[in-house]
Short mmCIF file of C-alpha atoms in Angstrom, two decimals:
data_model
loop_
_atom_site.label_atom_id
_atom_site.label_comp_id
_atom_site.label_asym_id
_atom_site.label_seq_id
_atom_site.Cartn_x
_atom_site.Cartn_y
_atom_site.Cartn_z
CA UNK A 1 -1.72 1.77 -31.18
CA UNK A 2 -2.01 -1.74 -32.09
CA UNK A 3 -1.60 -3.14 -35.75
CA UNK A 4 -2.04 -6.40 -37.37
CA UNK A 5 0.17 -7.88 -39.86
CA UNK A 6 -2.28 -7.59 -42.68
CA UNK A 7 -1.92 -3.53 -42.17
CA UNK A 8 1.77 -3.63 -41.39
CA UNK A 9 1.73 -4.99 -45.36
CA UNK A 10 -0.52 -2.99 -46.90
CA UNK A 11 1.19 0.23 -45.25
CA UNK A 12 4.45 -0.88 -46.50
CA UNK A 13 5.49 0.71 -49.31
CA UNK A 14 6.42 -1.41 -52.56
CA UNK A 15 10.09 0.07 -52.35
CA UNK A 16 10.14 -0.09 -48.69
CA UNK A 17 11.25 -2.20 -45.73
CA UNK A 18 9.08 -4.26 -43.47
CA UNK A 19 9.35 -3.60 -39.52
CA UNK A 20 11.32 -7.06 -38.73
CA UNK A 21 14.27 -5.02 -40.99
CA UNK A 22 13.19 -1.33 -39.89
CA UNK A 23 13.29 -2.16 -35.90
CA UNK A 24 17.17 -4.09 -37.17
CA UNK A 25 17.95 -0.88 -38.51
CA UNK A 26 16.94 1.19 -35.59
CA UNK A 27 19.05 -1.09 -33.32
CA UNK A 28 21.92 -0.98 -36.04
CA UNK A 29 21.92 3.16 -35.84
CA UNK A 30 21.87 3.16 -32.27
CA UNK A 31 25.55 1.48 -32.14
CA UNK A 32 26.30 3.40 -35.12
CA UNK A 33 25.89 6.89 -34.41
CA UNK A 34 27.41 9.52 -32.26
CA UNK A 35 24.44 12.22 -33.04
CA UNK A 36 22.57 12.67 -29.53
CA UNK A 37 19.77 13.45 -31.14
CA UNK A 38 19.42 10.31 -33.55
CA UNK A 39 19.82 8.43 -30.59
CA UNK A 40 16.98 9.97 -28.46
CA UNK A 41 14.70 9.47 -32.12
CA UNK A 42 15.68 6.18 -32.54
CA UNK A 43 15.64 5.23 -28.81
CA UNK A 44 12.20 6.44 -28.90
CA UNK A 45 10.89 4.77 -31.95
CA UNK A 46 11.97 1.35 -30.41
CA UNK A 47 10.50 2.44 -27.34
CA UNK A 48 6.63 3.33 -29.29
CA UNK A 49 7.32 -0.25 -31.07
CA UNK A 50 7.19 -2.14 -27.74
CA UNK A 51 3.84 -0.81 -26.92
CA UNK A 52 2.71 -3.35 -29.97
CA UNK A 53 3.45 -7.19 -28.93
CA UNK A 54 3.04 -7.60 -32.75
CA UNK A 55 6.71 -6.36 -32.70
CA UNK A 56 7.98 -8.25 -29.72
CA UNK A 57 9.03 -11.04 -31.68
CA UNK A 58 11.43 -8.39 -34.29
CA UNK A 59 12.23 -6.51 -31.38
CA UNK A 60 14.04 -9.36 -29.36
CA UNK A 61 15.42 -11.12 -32.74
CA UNK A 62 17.44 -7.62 -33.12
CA UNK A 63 18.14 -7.70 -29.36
CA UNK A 64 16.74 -4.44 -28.63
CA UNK A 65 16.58 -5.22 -25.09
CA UNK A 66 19.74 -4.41 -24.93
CA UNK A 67 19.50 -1.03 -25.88
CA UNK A 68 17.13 -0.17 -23.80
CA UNK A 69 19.25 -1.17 -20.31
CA UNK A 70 22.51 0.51 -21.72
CA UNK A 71 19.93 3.56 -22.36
CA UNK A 72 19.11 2.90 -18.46
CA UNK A 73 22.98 3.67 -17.95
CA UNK A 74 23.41 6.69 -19.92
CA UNK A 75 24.06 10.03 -18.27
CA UNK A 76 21.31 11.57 -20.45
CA UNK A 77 17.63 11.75 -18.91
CA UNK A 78 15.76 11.31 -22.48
CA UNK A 79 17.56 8.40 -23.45
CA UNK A 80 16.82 7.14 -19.75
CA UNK A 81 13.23 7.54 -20.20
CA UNK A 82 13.26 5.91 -23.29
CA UNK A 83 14.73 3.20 -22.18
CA UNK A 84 12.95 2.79 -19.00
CA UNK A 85 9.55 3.66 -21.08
CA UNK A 86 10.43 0.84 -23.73
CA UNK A 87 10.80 -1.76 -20.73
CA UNK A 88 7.13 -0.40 -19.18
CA UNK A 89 5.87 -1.69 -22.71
CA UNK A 90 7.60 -4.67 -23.49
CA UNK A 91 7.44 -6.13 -19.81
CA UNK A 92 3.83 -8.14 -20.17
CA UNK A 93 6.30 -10.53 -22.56
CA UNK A 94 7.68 -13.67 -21.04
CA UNK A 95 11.08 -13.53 -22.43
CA UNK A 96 11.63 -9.33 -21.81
CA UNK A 97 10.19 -10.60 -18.22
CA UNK A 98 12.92 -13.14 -17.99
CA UNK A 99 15.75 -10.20 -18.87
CA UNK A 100 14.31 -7.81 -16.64
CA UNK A 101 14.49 -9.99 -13.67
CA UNK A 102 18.00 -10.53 -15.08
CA UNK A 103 18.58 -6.47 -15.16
CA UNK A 104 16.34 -5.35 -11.95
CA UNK A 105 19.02 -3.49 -10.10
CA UNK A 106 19.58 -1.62 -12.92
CA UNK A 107 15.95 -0.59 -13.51
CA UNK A 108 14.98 -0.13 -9.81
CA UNK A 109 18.10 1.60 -9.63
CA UNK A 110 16.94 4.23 -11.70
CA UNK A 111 14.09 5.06 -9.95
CA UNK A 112 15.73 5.08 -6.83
CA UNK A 113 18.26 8.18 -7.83
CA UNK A 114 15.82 9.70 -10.95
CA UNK A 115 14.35 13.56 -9.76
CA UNK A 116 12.89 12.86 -13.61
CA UNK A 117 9.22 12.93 -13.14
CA UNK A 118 8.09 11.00 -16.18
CA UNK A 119 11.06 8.09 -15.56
CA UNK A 120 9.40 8.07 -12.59
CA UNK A 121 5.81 7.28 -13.79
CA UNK A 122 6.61 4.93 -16.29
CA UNK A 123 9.09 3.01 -13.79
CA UNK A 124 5.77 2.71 -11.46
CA UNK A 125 3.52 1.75 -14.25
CA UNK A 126 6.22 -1.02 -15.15
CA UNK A 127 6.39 -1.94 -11.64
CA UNK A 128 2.79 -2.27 -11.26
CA UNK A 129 2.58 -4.81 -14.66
CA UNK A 130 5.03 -7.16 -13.01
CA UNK A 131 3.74 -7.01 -9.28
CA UNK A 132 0.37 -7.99 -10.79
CA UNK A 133 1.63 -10.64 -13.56
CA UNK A 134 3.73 -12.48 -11.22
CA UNK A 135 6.42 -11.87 -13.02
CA UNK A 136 8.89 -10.64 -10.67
CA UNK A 137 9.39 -11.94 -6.69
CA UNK A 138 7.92 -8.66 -4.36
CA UNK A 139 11.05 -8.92 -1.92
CA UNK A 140 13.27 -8.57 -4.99
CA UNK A 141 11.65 -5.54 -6.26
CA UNK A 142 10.40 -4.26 -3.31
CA UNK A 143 13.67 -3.35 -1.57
CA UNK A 144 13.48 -0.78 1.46
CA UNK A 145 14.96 2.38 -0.58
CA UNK A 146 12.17 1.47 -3.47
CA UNK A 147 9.92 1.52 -1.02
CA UNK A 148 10.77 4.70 0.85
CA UNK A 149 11.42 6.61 -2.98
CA UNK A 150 7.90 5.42 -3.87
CA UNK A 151 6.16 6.87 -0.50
CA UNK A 152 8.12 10.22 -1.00
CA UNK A 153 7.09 10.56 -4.53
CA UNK A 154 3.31 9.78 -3.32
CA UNK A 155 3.99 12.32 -0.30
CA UNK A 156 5.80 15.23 -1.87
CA UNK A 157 4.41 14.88 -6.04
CA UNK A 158 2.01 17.61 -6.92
CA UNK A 159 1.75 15.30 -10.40
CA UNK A 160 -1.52 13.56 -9.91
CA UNK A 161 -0.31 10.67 -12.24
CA UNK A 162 2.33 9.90 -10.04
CA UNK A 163 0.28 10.27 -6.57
CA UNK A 164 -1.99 7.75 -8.36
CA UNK A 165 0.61 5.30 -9.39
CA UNK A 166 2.04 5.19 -6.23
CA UNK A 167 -0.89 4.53 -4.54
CA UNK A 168 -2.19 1.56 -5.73
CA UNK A 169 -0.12 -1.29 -4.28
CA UNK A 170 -1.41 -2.21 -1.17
CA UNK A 171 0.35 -2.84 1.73
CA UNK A 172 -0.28 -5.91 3.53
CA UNK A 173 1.50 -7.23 6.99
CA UNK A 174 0.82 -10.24 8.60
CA UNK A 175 0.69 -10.36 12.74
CA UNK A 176 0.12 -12.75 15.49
CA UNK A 177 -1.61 -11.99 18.43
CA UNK A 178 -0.67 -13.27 21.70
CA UNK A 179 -1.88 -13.88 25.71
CA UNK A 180 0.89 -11.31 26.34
CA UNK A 181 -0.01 -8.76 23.54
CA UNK A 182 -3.45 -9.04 24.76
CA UNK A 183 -2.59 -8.84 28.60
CA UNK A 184 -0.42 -5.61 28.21
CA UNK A 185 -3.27 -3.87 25.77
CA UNK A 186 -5.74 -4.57 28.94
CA UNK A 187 -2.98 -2.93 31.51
CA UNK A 188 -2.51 0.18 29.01
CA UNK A 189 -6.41 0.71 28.38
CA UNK A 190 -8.01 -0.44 31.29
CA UNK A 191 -10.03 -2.78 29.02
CA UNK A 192 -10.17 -5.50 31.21
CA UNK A 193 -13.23 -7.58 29.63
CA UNK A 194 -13.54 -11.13 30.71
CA UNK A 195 -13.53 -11.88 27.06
CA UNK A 196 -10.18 -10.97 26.06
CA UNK A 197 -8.57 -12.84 29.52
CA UNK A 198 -7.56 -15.99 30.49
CA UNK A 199 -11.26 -16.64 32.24
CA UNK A 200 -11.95 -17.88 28.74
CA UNK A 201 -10.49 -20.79 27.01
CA UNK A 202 -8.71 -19.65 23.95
CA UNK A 203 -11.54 -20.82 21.32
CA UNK A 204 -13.43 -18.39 22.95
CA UNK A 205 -11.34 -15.96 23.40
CA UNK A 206 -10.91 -12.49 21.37
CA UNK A 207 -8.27 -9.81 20.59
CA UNK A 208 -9.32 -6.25 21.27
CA UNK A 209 -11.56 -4.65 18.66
CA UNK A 210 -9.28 -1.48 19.45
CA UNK A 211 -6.31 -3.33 19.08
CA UNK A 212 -7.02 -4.63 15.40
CA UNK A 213 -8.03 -0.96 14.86
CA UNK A 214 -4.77 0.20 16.07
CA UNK A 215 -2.52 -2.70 13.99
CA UNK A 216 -4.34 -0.79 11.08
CA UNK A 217 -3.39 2.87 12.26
CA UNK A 218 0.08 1.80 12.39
CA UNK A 219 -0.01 0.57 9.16
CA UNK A 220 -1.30 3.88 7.78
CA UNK A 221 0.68 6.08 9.51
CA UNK A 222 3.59 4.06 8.57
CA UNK A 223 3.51 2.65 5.67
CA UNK A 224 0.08 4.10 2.90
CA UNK A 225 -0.06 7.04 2.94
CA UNK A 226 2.79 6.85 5.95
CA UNK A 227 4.33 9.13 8.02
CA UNK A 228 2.17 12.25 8.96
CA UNK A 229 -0.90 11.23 8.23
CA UNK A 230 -4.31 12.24 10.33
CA UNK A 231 -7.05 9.68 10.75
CA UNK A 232 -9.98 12.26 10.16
CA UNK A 233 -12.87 9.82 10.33
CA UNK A 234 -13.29 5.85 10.30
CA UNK A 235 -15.89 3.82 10.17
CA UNK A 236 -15.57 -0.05 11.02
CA UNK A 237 -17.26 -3.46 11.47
CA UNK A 238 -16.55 -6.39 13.45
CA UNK A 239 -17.09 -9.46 11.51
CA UNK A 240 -16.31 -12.39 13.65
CA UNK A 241 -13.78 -12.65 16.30
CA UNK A 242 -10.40 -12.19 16.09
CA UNK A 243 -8.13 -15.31 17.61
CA UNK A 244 -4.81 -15.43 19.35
CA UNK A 245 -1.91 -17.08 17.95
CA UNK A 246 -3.44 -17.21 14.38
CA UNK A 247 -2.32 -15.30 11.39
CA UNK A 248 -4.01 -12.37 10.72
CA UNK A 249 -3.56 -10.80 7.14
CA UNK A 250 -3.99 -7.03 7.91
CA UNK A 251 -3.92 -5.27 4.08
CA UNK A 252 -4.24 -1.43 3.82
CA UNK A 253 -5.47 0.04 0.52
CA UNK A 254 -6.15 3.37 -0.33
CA UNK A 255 -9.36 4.15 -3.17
CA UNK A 256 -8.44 7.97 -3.64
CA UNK A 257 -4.93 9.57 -2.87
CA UNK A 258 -5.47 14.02 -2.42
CA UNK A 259 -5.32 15.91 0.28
CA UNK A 260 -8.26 13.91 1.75
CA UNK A 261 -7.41 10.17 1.30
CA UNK A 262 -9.36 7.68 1.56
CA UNK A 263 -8.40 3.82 2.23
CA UNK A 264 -9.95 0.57 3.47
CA UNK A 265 -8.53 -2.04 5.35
CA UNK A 266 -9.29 -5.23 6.46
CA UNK A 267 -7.76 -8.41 9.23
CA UNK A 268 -8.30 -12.07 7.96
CA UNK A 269 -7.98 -15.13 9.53
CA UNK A 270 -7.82 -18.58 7.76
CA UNK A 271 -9.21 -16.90 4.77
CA UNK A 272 -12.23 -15.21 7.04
CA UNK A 273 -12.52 -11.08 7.05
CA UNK A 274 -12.83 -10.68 10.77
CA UNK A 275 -12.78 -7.04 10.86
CA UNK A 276 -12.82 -4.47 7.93
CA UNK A 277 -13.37 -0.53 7.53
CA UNK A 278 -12.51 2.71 6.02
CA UNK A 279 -10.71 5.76 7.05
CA UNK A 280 -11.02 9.22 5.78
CA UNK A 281 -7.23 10.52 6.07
CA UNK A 282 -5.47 14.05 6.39
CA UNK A 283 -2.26 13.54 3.83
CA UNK A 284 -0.72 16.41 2.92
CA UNK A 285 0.02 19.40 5.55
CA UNK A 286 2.23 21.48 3.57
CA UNK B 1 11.67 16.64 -7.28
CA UNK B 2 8.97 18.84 -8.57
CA UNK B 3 8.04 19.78 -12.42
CA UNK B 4 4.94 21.51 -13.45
CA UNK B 5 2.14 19.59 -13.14
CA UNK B 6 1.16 20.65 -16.91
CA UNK B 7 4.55 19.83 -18.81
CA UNK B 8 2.93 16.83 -20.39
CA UNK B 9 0.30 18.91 -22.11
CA UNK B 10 2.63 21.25 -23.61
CA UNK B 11 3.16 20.56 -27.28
CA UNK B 12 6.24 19.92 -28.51
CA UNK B 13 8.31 20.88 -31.43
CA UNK B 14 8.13 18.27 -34.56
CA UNK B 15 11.44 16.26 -35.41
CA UNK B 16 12.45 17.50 -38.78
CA UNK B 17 15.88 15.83 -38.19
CA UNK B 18 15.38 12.38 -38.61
CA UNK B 19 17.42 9.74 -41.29
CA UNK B 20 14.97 9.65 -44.36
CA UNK B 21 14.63 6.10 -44.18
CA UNK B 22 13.19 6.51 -40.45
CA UNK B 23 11.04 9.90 -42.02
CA UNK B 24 7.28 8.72 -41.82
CA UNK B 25 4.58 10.65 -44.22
CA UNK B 26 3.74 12.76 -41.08
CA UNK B 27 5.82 15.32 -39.43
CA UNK B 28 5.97 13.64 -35.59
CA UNK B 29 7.73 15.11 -32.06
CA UNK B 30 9.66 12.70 -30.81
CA UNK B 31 7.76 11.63 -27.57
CA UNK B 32 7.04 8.45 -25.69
CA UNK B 33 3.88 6.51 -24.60
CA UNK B 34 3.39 3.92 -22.25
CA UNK B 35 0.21 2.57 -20.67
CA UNK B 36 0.72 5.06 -18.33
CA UNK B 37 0.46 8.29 -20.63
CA UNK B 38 -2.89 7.04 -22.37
CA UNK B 39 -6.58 7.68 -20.67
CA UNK B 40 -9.61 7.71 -21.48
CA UNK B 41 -9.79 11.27 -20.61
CA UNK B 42 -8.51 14.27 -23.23
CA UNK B 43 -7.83 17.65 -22.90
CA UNK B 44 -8.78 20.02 -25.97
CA UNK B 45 -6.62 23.19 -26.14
CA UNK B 46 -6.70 25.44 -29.17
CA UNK B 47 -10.71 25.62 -29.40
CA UNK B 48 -11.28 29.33 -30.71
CA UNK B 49 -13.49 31.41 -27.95
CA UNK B 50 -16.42 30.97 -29.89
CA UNK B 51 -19.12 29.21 -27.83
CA UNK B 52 -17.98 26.05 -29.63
CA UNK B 53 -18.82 23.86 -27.15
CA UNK B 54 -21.67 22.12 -28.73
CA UNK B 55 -19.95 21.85 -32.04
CA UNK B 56 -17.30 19.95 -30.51
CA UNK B 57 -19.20 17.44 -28.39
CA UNK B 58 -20.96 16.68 -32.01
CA UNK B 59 -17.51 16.67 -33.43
CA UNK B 60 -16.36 14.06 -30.39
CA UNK B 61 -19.33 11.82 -30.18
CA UNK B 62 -18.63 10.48 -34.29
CA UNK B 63 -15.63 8.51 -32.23
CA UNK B 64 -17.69 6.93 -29.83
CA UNK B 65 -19.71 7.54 -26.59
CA UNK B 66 -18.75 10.75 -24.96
CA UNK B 67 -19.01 10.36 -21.41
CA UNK B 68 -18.52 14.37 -20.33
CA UNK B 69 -17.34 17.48 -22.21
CA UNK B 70 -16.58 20.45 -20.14
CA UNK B 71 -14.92 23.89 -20.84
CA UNK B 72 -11.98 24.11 -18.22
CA UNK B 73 -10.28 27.25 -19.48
CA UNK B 74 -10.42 28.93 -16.26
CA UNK B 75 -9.03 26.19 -14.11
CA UNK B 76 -6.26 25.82 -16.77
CA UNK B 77 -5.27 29.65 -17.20
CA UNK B 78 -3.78 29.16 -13.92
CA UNK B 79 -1.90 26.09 -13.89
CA UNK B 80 -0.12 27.50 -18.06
CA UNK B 81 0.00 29.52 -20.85
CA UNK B 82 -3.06 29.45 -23.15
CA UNK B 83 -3.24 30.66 -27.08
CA UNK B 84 -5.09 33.89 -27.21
CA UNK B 85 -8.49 33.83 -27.60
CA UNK B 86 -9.04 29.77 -27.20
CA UNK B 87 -10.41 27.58 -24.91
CA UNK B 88 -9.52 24.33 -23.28
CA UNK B 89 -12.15 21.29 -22.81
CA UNK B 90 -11.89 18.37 -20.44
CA UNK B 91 -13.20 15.23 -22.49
CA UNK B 92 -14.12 11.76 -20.96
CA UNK B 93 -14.74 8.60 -23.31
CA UNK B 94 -15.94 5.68 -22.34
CA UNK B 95 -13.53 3.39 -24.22
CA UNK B 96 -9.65 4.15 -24.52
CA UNK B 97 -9.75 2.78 -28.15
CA UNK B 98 -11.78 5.95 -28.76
CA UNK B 99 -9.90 8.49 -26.86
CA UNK B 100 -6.93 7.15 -28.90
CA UNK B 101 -8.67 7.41 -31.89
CA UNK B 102 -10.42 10.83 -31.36
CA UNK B 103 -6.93 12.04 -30.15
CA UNK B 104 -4.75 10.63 -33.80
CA UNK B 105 -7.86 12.04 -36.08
CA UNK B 106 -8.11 15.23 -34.50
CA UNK B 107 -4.58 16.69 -32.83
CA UNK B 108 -3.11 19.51 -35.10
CA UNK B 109 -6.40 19.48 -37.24
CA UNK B 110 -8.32 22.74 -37.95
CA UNK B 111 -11.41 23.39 -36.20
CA UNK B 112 -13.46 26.66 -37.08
CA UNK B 113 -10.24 28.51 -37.59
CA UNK B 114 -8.14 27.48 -34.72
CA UNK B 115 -5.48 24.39 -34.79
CA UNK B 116 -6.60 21.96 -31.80
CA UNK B 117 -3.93 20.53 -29.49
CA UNK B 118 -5.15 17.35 -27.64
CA UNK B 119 -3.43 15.42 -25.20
CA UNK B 120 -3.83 12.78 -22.42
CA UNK B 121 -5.34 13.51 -19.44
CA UNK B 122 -4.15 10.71 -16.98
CA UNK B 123 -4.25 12.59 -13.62
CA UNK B 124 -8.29 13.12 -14.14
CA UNK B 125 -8.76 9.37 -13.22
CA UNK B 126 -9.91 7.81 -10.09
CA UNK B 127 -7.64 5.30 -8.47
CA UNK B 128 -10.04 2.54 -9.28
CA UNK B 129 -10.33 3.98 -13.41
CA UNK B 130 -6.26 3.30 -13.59
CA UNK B 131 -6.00 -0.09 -11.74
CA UNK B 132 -8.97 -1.04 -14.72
CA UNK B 133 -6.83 0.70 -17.51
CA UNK B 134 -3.61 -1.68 -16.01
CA UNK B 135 -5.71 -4.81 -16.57
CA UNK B 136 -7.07 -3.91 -19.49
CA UNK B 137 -3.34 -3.15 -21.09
CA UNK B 138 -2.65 -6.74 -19.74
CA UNK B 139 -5.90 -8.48 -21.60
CA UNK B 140 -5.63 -6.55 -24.49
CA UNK B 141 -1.51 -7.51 -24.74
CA UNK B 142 -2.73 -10.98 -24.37
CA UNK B 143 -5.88 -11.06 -26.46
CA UNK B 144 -3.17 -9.36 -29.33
CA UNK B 145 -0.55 -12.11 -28.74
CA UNK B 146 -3.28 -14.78 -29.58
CA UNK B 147 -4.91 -13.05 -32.57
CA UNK B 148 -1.26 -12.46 -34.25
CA UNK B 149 -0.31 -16.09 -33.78
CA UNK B 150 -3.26 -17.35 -35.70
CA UNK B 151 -3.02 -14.44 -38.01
CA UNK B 152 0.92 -15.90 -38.83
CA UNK B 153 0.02 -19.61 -38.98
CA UNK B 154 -3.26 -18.40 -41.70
CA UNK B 155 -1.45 -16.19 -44.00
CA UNK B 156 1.91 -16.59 -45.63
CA UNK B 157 4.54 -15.29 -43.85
CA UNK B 158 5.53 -11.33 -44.95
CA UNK B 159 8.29 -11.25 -47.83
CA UNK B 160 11.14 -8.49 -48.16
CA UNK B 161 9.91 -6.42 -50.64
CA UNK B 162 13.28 -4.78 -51.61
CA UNK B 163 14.20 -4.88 -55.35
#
């Protein structure tokens, strides 16, 4: 819930404290005490404040940041998920942004060794806000072992929230065609049409329709959904031609994540959609 | 790895533990939310087996527009343990701001002599429902940031009010 300042006075008592001291004195306690439980309350108090950036500005002047990566480090899964759920709220902020680029091992840590369901949804949810705000550099947070821990949640989660979170990034991989890659394609198939050889010069020339279609299969069964998955049905369009020794943009997304899947995909070139479809997929087979 | 699919509808105990000076009016469990727990969509539980279900759409549509109401008790008996005698509805809002609202009015209130439980209902949305309830988080986070700024620079700041 959101609240402006006018209702944070009017719901403060005469006798009572505002929230710039009450957040203070949540942070205070949290050094203070050595009851697990007041920790997990007050942990998740701080964590409920962060949803509302009218606290942002209390929450960092008590340094509450802080508490929530030496929750991160704790041994105890609710004051992890606090934590990690208090980052997911505060991350849209410029300054938490700056400290949890400064922390990220620490946070993608976590998620990397969690079997904790909910650290795990929030963790996706907080990767998702920073992916999509720019905040945070994809080859820094998007380390191989994230990677694989996000496509075996996706893979093996019966929770639908976390098959859903971990299916919206999508994947995209950039290739380059060449004489060769075409020439061997033509020697496997047997497609040897004039207009993919050397008969034509190369502004004229085109990659295999098949191959582009197969650049996209390997994405799929590789990377979203990944490994095991059946290509039920497709249905695709060729644009415009596809050139050699340009860089095609080949991005895989998927629009519903079950036990049928579906995704689209598309290749550009310069900017151009050359090529573009959408699969119906097989996912799970357990 | 794997955790019943339902543990986030199961309602917890309340905190009667906490420091007074952290003890709000209201009795609360101590729980967590993130952009990720909210939805538009609610489930109902505690809604006494009385063919209720037009009473509660009325009930609903005072928040705001109702998108669907449906009873889901069967579908639900399987996946945990219902209250005796109750059913459970899957509701869909059009706006979050009213599922929120629907959801603080209503949880733990009576309703024609059963105590209603609601919770978020995440997993009921499409892919393409939670990539728009990510950017909306992100424009409402902003459009807040603005509106407290000017709200700060208008009014005088807030005084401690200890005496």
């Amino acid at each position: 819930m959101f609240s402006s300042h006018r209702h944070l006075k009017r719901r403060t008592p005469d006798q009572g404290i505002d929230r710039r001291e009450y957040i203070g004195h949540l942070v205070d306690e949290y050094y203070t005490t050595t009851n697990v439980e007041a920790l997990e309350q007050v942990t998740a108090n701080l964590a409920n404040f962060a949803y509302d950036p009218i606290n942002w500005p209390h929450l960092h002047e008590a340094e509450a940041f802080d508490v929530f990566i030496a929750s991160l480090k704790v041994q105890n899964q609710n004051l992890q998920l606090h934590g990690i759920a208090a980052i997911c709220n505060i991350c849209l902020d410029k300054a938490a942004a700056e400290l949890i680029r400064e922390h990220l091992s620490i946070i993608s840590g976590l998620f990397v060794r969690t079997d904790h369901p909910v650290i795990v949804l929030h963790s996706l949810a907080l990767f998702y806000q920073l992916l999509n705000a720019g905040q945070v550099d994809k080859e820094l947070l998007l380390t191989p072992p994230l990677l694989k821990g996000v496509q075996e949640w996706r893979q093996k989660s019966h929770d639908q929230r976390i098959v859903k979170l971990s299916s919206l990034q999508q994947v995209q991989v950039v290739k380059r065609f060449t004489q060769n890659d075409l020439e061997q394609f033509a020697q496997f198939t047997g497609d040897h049409n004039y207009i993919h050889t050397l008969d034509l010069p190369v502004e004229e020339r085109r990659v295999h329709g098949a191959l582009l279609n197969a650049v996209v299969a390997g994405i799929m069964g590789t990377k979203l959904p990944g490994p095991g998955t059946v290509v039920l049905e497709q249905s695709f369009k060729f644009l415009k031609p596809c050139r050699i020794e340009t860089d095609t943009v080949v991005t895989v997304r998927l629009l519903q994540s079950r036990k049928i899947s579906t995704a689209e995909y598309d290749c550009r070139q310069n900017d151009e959609i050359v090529f573009a479809g959408n699969a119906k997929l097989l996912t799970r087979i357990t | 790895m794997e955790s019943a699919t339902t543990d986030h509808h199961k309602q917890l105990q309340y905190c009667t533990t906490r420091l007074p000076y952290r003890q709000g009016r209201e009795l609360k469990a101590v729980k967590v939310y993130t952009v990720a727990s909210e939805s538009r969509y609610l489930l109902i539980f505690g809604v006494p087996k009385i063919n209720l279900q037009g009473n509660l759409k009325t009930k609903l549509q005072c928040f705001g527009k109702l998108q669907s109401c449906a009873c889901i008790t069967p579908e639900m008996a399987a996946k945990m343990e219902l209250e005796a005698f109750t059913d459970v509805f899957a509701v869909q809002f059009e706006r979050l701001e009213v599922a929120r609202r629907a959801k603080r009015q209503l949880d733990a209130k009576q309703f024609y002599g059963g105590t209603l439980h609601i919770s978020y209902a995440p997993e009921r949305e499409t892919l393409q429902e939670l990539r728009e309830k990510l950017m909306k988080r992100s424009q409402e986070v902003a459009h807040r940031t603005r509106r407290n700024r000017t709200d700060q620079t208008d009014s005088t700041p807030a005084k401690k009010r200890m005496k």
